[in-house]
Amino acid sequence: MKCDNYFCVFYEDEECLFEETELDILGSCKNCIYVRIPDEELKKLRKEQLERYINSD
């Protein structure tokens, strides 16, 4: 199954590692488990991305 959720632990090379999975009413995978990113690392990455966005003009 194709997958674009690269924050899911079951994501690998645009594919879901499950052969079959279920989607909820909103189309989200019921098997999804998100990779945990420590708050400090997430804040740092957000700041870097924001700076790239602001300076991209």
PDB file of N, CA, C and O in Angstrom:
ATOM      1  N   MET A   1       0.844  -1.179   0.000  1.00  0.00           N
ATOM      2  CA  MET A   1       0.000   0.000   0.000  1.00  0.00           C
ATOM      3  C   MET A   1       0.888   1.241   0.000  1.00  0.00           C
ATOM      4  O   MET A   1       1.824   1.339   0.779  1.00  0.00           O
ATOM      5  N   LYS A   2       0.610   2.184  -0.851  1.00  0.00           N
ATOM      6  CA  LYS A   2       1.350   3.441  -0.906  1.00  0.00           C
ATOM      7  C   LYS A   2       1.054   4.272   0.336  1.00  0.00           C
ATOM      8  O   LYS A   2      -0.048   4.249   0.864  1.00  0.00           O
ATOM      9  N   CYS A   3       2.054   4.997   0.787  1.00  0.00           N
ATOM     10  CA  CYS A   3       1.907   5.821   1.984  1.00  0.00           C
ATOM     11  C   CYS A   3       2.766   7.069   1.843  1.00  0.00           C
ATOM     12  O   CYS A   3       3.887   7.000   1.343  1.00  0.00           O
ATOM     13  N   ASP A   4       2.235   8.200   2.284  1.00  0.00           N
ATOM     14  CA  ASP A   4       2.988   9.451   2.285  1.00  0.00           C
ATOM     15  C   ASP A   4       3.296   9.932   3.701  1.00  0.00           C
ATOM     16  O   ASP A   4       3.815  11.022   3.877  1.00  0.00           O
ATOM     17  N   ASN A   5       2.951   9.142   4.691  1.00  0.00           N
ATOM     18  CA  ASN A   5       3.141   9.572   6.082  1.00  0.00           C
ATOM     19  C   ASN A   5       4.519   9.134   6.575  1.00  0.00           C
ATOM     20  O   ASN A   5       4.673   8.126   7.250  1.00  0.00           O
ATOM     21  N   TYR A   6       5.537   9.928   6.263  1.00  0.00           N
ATOM     22  CA  TYR A   6       6.898   9.556   6.634  1.00  0.00           C
ATOM     23  C   TYR A   6       7.203   9.759   8.112  1.00  0.00           C
ATOM     24  O   TYR A   6       8.304   9.474   8.561  1.00  0.00           O
ATOM     25  N   PHE A   7       6.212  10.182   8.887  1.00  0.00           N
ATOM     26  CA  PHE A   7       6.376  10.249  10.337  1.00  0.00           C
ATOM     27  C   PHE A   7       5.872   8.978  11.020  1.00  0.00           C
ATOM     28  O   PHE A   7       5.967   8.834  12.227  1.00  0.00           O
ATOM     29  N   CYS A   8       5.314   8.054  10.255  1.00  0.00           N
ATOM     30  CA  CYS A   8       4.815   6.794  10.808  1.00  0.00           C
ATOM     31  C   CYS A   8       5.957   5.788  10.899  1.00  0.00           C
ATOM     32  O   CYS A   8       6.788   5.699   9.984  1.00  0.00           O
ATOM     33  N   VAL A   9       5.999   5.010  11.967  1.00  0.00           N
ATOM     34  CA  VAL A   9       7.065   4.030  12.134  1.00  0.00           C
ATOM     35  C   VAL A   9       6.981   2.902  11.109  1.00  0.00           C
ATOM     36  O   VAL A   9       7.960   2.206  10.870  1.00  0.00           O
ATOM     37  N   PHE A  10       5.825   2.718  10.481  1.00  0.00           N
ATOM     38  CA  PHE A  10       5.645   1.654   9.499  1.00  0.00           C
ATOM     39  C   PHE A  10       5.900   2.123   8.064  1.00  0.00           C
ATOM     40  O   PHE A  10       5.703   1.374   7.117  1.00  0.00           O
ATOM     41  N   TYR A  11       6.361   3.356   7.882  1.00  0.00           N
ATOM     42  CA  TYR A  11       6.653   3.922   6.558  1.00  0.00           C
ATOM     43  C   TYR A  11       8.054   3.526   6.117  1.00  0.00           C
ATOM     44  O   TYR A  11       9.008   3.633   6.886  1.00  0.00           O
ATOM     45  N   GLU A  12       8.165   3.066   4.870  1.00  0.00           N
ATOM     46  CA  GLU A  12       9.480   2.760   4.314  1.00  0.00           C
ATOM     47  C   GLU A  12       9.420   2.893   2.795  1.00  0.00           C
ATOM     48  O   GLU A  12       8.644   2.194   2.131  1.00  0.00           O
ATOM     49  N   ASP A  13      10.208   3.806   2.242  1.00  0.00           N
ATOM     50  CA  ASP A  13      10.283   3.995   0.787  1.00  0.00           C
ATOM     51  C   ASP A  13       8.911   4.193   0.143  1.00  0.00           C
ATOM     52  O   ASP A  13       8.561   3.526  -0.828  1.00  0.00           O
ATOM     53  N   GLU A  14       8.110   5.094   0.709  1.00  0.00           N
ATOM     54  CA  GLU A  14       6.763   5.426   0.223  1.00  0.00           C
ATOM     55  C   GLU A  14       5.798   4.250   0.285  1.00  0.00           C
ATOM     56  O   GLU A  14       4.815   4.189  -0.442  1.00  0.00           O
ATOM     57  N   GLU A  15       6.080   3.299   1.148  1.00  0.00           N
ATOM     58  CA  GLU A  15       5.233   2.118   1.297  1.00  0.00           C
ATOM     59  C   GLU A  15       4.912   1.897   2.771  1.00  0.00           C
ATOM     60  O   GLU A  15       5.713   2.211   3.643  1.00  0.00           O
ATOM     61  N   CYS A  16       3.744   1.311   3.013  1.00  0.00           N
ATOM     62  CA  CYS A  16       3.387   0.859   4.354  1.00  0.00           C
ATOM     63  C   CYS A  16       3.935  -0.549   4.518  1.00  0.00           C
ATOM     64  O   CYS A  16       3.831  -1.379   3.614  1.00  0.00           O
ATOM     65  N   LEU A  17       4.533  -0.840   5.651  1.00  0.00           N
ATOM     66  CA  LEU A  17       5.087  -2.165   5.892  1.00  0.00           C
ATOM     67  C   LEU A  17       4.006  -3.227   6.085  1.00  0.00           C
ATOM     68  O   LEU A  17       4.267  -4.415   5.940  1.00  0.00           O
ATOM     69  N   PHE A  18       2.771  -2.807   6.379  1.00  0.00           N
ATOM     70  CA  PHE A  18       1.659  -3.744   6.490  1.00  0.00           C
ATOM     71  C   PHE A  18       1.187  -4.140   5.095  1.00  0.00           C
ATOM     72  O   PHE A  18       1.105  -3.301   4.196  1.00  0.00           O
ATOM     73  N   GLU A  19       0.865  -5.399   4.908  1.00  0.00           N
ATOM     74  CA  GLU A  19       0.294  -5.817   3.629  1.00  0.00           C
ATOM     75  C   GLU A  19      -1.130  -5.312   3.496  1.00  0.00           C
ATOM     76  O   GLU A  19      -1.582  -4.996   2.404  1.00  0.00           O
ATOM     77  N   GLU A  20      -1.847  -5.263   4.620  1.00  0.00           N
ATOM     78  CA  GLU A  20      -3.205  -4.731   4.641  1.00  0.00           C
ATOM     79  C   GLU A  20      -3.344  -3.814   5.843  1.00  0.00           C
ATOM     80  O   GLU A  20      -2.736  -4.043   6.874  1.00  0.00           O
ATOM     81  N   THR A  21      -4.129  -2.781   5.685  1.00  0.00           N
ATOM     82  CA  THR A  21      -4.392  -1.869   6.794  1.00  0.00           C
ATOM     83  C   THR A  21      -5.796  -1.327   6.643  1.00  0.00           C
ATOM     84  O   THR A  21      -6.415  -1.463   5.594  1.00  0.00           O
ATOM     85  N   GLU A  22      -6.316  -0.720   7.680  1.00  0.00           N
ATOM     86  CA  GLU A  22      -7.644  -0.120   7.647  1.00  0.00           C
ATOM     87  C   GLU A  22      -7.515   1.383   7.757  1.00  0.00           C
ATOM     88  O   GLU A  22      -6.620   1.895   8.421  1.00  0.00           O
ATOM     89  N   LEU A  23      -8.439   2.077   7.100  1.00  0.00           N
ATOM     90  CA  LEU A  23      -8.501   3.530   7.199  1.00  0.00           C
ATOM     91  C   LEU A  23      -9.732   3.909   8.000  1.00  0.00           C
ATOM     92  O   LEU A  23     -10.765   3.244   7.914  1.00  0.00           O
ATOM     93  N   ASP A  24      -9.616   4.995   8.764  1.00  0.00           N
ATOM     94  CA  ASP A  24     -10.782   5.469   9.504  1.00  0.00           C
ATOM     95  C   ASP A  24     -11.660   6.313   8.579  1.00  0.00           C
ATOM     96  O   ASP A  24     -11.366   6.451   7.385  1.00  0.00           O
ATOM     97  N   ILE A  25     -12.709   6.875   9.099  1.00  0.00           N
ATOM     98  CA  ILE A  25     -13.667   7.634   8.292  1.00  0.00           C
ATOM     99  C   ILE A  25     -13.039   8.871   7.624  1.00  0.00           C
ATOM    100  O   ILE A  25     -13.507   9.337   6.609  1.00  0.00           O
ATOM    101  N   LEU A  26     -11.932   9.371   8.200  1.00  0.00           N
ATOM    102  CA  LEU A  26     -11.242  10.522   7.619  1.00  0.00           C
ATOM    103  C   LEU A  26     -10.149  10.116   6.631  1.00  0.00           C
ATOM    104  O   LEU A  26      -9.469  10.958   6.059  1.00  0.00           O
ATOM    105  N   GLY A  27      -9.953   8.806   6.459  1.00  0.00           N
ATOM    106  CA  GLY A  27      -8.930   8.318   5.542  1.00  0.00           C
ATOM    107  C   GLY A  27      -7.569   8.152   6.183  1.00  0.00           C
ATOM    108  O   GLY A  27      -6.579   7.927   5.500  1.00  0.00           O
ATOM    109  N   SER A  28      -7.504   8.256   7.504  1.00  0.00           N
ATOM    110  CA  SER A  28      -6.242   8.066   8.220  1.00  0.00           C
ATOM    111  C   SER A  28      -6.060   6.593   8.566  1.00  0.00           C
ATOM    112  O   SER A  28      -7.015   5.893   8.884  1.00  0.00           O
ATOM    113  N   CYS A  29      -4.829   6.151   8.525  1.00  0.00           N
ATOM    114  CA  CYS A  29      -4.504   4.756   8.815  1.00  0.00           C
ATOM    115  C   CYS A  29      -4.734   4.453  10.296  1.00  0.00           C
ATOM    116  O   CYS A  29      -4.252   5.182  11.159  1.00  0.00           O
ATOM    117  N   LYS A  30      -5.420   3.369  10.565  1.00  0.00           N
ATOM    118  CA  LYS A  30      -5.670   2.971  11.951  1.00  0.00           C
ATOM    119  C   LYS A  30      -4.441   2.341  12.604  1.00  0.00           C
ATOM    120  O   LYS A  30      -4.382   2.214  13.815  1.00  0.00           O
ATOM    121  N   ASN A  31      -3.452   1.919  11.798  1.00  0.00           N
ATOM    122  CA  ASN A  31      -2.256   1.281  12.335  1.00  0.00           C
ATOM    123  C   ASN A  31      -1.127   2.270  12.615  1.00  0.00           C
ATOM    124  O   ASN A  31      -0.098   1.895  13.161  1.00  0.00           O
ATOM    125  N   CYS A  32      -1.295   3.507  12.245  1.00  0.00           N
ATOM    126  CA  CYS A  32      -0.218   4.501  12.308  1.00  0.00           C
ATOM    127  C   CYS A  32       0.271   4.734  13.742  1.00  0.00           C
ATOM    128  O   CYS A  32      -0.521   4.907  14.666  1.00  0.00           O
ATOM    129  N   ILE A  33       1.587   4.695  13.885  1.00  0.00           N
ATOM    130  CA  ILE A  33       2.246   5.087  15.130  1.00  0.00           C
ATOM    131  C   ILE A  33       3.292   6.114  14.738  1.00  0.00           C
ATOM    132  O   ILE A  33       4.160   5.850  13.908  1.00  0.00           O
ATOM    133  N   TYR A  34       3.191   7.298  15.302  1.00  0.00           N
ATOM    134  CA  TYR A  34       4.091   8.385  14.923  1.00  0.00           C
ATOM    135  C   TYR A  34       5.444   8.278  15.614  1.00  0.00           C
ATOM    136  O   TYR A  34       5.523   7.881  16.774  1.00  0.00           O
ATOM    137  N   VAL A  35       6.480   8.637  14.887  1.00  0.00           N
ATOM    138  CA  VAL A  35       7.825   8.738  15.443  1.00  0.00           C
ATOM    139  C   VAL A  35       7.823   9.889  16.438  1.00  0.00           C
ATOM    140  O   VAL A  35       7.302  10.967  16.154  1.00  0.00           O
ATOM    141  N   ARG A  36       8.368   9.666  17.594  1.00  0.00           N
ATOM    142  CA  ARG A  36       8.439  10.728  18.609  1.00  0.00           C
ATOM    143  C   ARG A  36       9.715  11.535  18.401  1.00  0.00           C
ATOM    144  O   ARG A  36      10.803  10.965  18.289  1.00  0.00           O
ATOM    145  N   ILE A  37       9.551  12.822  18.344  1.00  0.00           N
ATOM    146  CA  ILE A  37      10.675  13.740  18.213  1.00  0.00           C
ATOM    147  C   ILE A  37      10.716  14.574  19.490  1.00  0.00           C
ATOM    148  O   ILE A  37       9.725  15.221  19.829  1.00  0.00           O
ATOM    149  N   PRO A  38      11.829  14.563  20.205  1.00  0.00           N
ATOM    150  CA  PRO A  38      11.930  15.341  21.449  1.00  0.00           C
ATOM    151  C   PRO A  38      11.595  16.819  21.209  1.00  0.00           C
ATOM    152  O   PRO A  38      11.929  17.377  20.157  1.00  0.00           O
ATOM    153  N   ASP A  39      10.926  17.431  22.166  1.00  0.00           N
ATOM    154  CA  ASP A  39      10.466  18.815  22.027  1.00  0.00           C
ATOM    155  C   ASP A  39      11.585  19.774  21.623  1.00  0.00           C
ATOM    156  O   ASP A  39      11.388  20.629  20.770  1.00  0.00           O
ATOM    157  N   GLU A  40      12.731  19.656  22.248  1.00  0.00           N
ATOM    158  CA  GLU A  40      13.834  20.571  21.930  1.00  0.00           C
ATOM    159  C   GLU A  40      14.288  20.407  20.481  1.00  0.00           C
ATOM    160  O   GLU A  40      14.585  21.386  19.797  1.00  0.00           O
ATOM    161  N   GLU A  41      14.354  19.178  20.016  1.00  0.00           N
ATOM    162  CA  GLU A  41      14.737  18.925  18.625  1.00  0.00           C
ATOM    163  C   GLU A  41      13.675  19.472  17.668  1.00  0.00           C
ATOM    164  O   GLU A  41      13.987  20.075  16.646  1.00  0.00           O
ATOM    165  N   LEU A  42      12.409  19.273  18.006  1.00  0.00           N
ATOM    166  CA  LEU A  42      11.312  19.773  17.182  1.00  0.00           C
ATOM    167  C   LEU A  42      11.335  21.296  17.107  1.00  0.00           C
ATOM    168  O   LEU A  42      11.178  21.883  16.026  1.00  0.00           O
ATOM    169  N   LYS A  43      11.561  21.972  18.226  1.00  0.00           N
ATOM    170  CA  LYS A  43      11.657  23.435  18.241  1.00  0.00           C
ATOM    171  C   LYS A  43      12.802  23.907  17.353  1.00  0.00           C
ATOM    172  O   LYS A  43      12.656  24.864  16.581  1.00  0.00           O
ATOM    173  N   LYS A  44      13.936  23.233  17.453  1.00  0.00           N
ATOM    174  CA  LYS A  44      15.101  23.581  16.641  1.00  0.00           C
ATOM    175  C   LYS A  44      14.792  23.417  15.150  1.00  0.00           C
ATOM    176  O   LYS A  44      15.090  24.298  14.339  1.00  0.00           O
ATOM    177  N   LEU A  45      14.177  22.304  14.786  1.00  0.00           N
ATOM    178  CA  LEU A  45      13.842  22.052  13.380  1.00  0.00           C
ATOM    179  C   LEU A  45      12.815  23.045  12.852  1.00  0.00           C
ATOM    180  O   LEU A  45      12.923  23.518  11.715  1.00  0.00           O
ATOM    181  N   ARG A  46      11.813  23.379  13.671  1.00  0.00           N
ATOM    182  CA  ARG A  46      10.819  24.385  13.259  1.00  0.00           C
ATOM    183  C   ARG A  46      11.489  25.730  12.985  1.00  0.00           C
ATOM    184  O   ARG A  46      11.199  26.401  11.999  1.00  0.00           O
ATOM    185  N   LYS A  47      12.382  26.130  13.897  1.00  0.00           N
ATOM    186  CA  LYS A  47      13.074  27.408  13.744  1.00  0.00           C
ATOM    187  C   LYS A  47      13.904  27.421  12.457  1.00  0.00           C
ATOM    188  O   LYS A  47      13.870  28.388  11.697  1.00  0.00           O
ATOM    189  N   GLU A  48      14.634  26.322  12.193  1.00  0.00           N
ATOM    190  CA  GLU A  48      15.443  26.236  10.976  1.00  0.00           C
ATOM    191  C   GLU A  48      14.574  26.319   9.725  1.00  0.00           C
ATOM    192  O   GLU A  48      14.910  27.027   8.778  1.00  0.00           O
ATOM    193  N   GLN A  49      13.454  25.588   9.731  1.00  0.00           N
ATOM    194  CA  GLN A  49      12.559  25.619   8.571  1.00  0.00           C
ATOM    195  C   GLN A  49      11.960  27.007   8.361  1.00  0.00           C
ATOM    196  O   GLN A  49      11.852  27.489   7.236  1.00  0.00           O
ATOM    197  N   LEU A  50      11.558  27.658   9.445  1.00  0.00           N
ATOM    198  CA  LEU A  50      10.987  28.993   9.351  1.00  0.00           C
ATOM    199  C   LEU A  50      12.005  29.970   8.784  1.00  0.00           C
ATOM    200  O   LEU A  50      11.686  30.781   7.906  1.00  0.00           O
ATOM    201  N   GLU A  51      13.236  29.879   9.253  1.00  0.00           N
ATOM    202  CA  GLU A  51      14.289  30.770   8.746  1.00  0.00           C
ATOM    203  C   GLU A  51      14.537  30.534   7.251  1.00  0.00           C
ATOM    204  O   GLU A  51      14.691  31.469   6.484  1.00  0.00           O
ATOM    205  N   ARG A  52      14.529  29.252   6.821  1.00  0.00           N
ATOM    206  CA  ARG A  52      14.687  28.954   5.394  1.00  0.00           C
ATOM    207  C   ARG A  52      13.538  29.535   4.583  1.00  0.00           C
ATOM    208  O   ARG A  52      13.727  30.070   3.501  1.00  0.00           O
ATOM    209  N   TYR A  53      12.321  29.411   5.122  1.00  0.00           N
ATOM    210  CA  TYR A  53      11.144  29.929   4.429  1.00  0.00           C
ATOM    211  C   TYR A  53      11.214  31.454   4.304  1.00  0.00           C
ATOM    212  O   TYR A  53      10.984  32.007   3.236  1.00  0.00           O
ATOM    213  N   ILE A  54      11.544  32.112   5.400  1.00  0.00           N
ATOM    214  CA  ILE A  54      11.612  33.574   5.395  1.00  0.00           C
ATOM    215  C   ILE A  54      12.722  34.067   4.458  1.00  0.00           C
ATOM    216  O   ILE A  54      12.561  35.055   3.754  1.00  0.00           O
ATOM    217  N   ASN A  55      13.835  33.369   4.429  1.00  0.00           N
ATOM    218  CA  ASN A  55      14.991  33.801   3.622  1.00  0.00           C
ATOM    219  C   ASN A  55      14.969  33.269   2.187  1.00  0.00           C
ATOM    220  O   ASN A  55      15.922  33.487   1.441  1.00  0.00           O
ATOM    221  N   SER A  56      13.897  32.596   1.789  1.00  0.00           N
ATOM    222  CA  SER A  56      13.857  32.003   0.450  1.00  0.00           C
ATOM    223  C   SER A  56      13.502  33.011  -0.644  1.00  0.00           C
ATOM    224  O   SER A  56      13.580  32.692  -1.813  1.00  0.00           O
ATOM    225  N   ASP A  57      13.131  34.205  -0.281  1.00  0.00           N
ATOM    226  CA  ASP A  57      12.743  35.221  -1.293  1.00  0.00           C
ATOM    227  C   ASP A  57      13.905  35.749  -2.054  1.00  0.00           C
ATOM    228  O   ASP A  57      14.985  35.855  -1.828  1.00  0.00           O
TER     229      ASP A  57
END
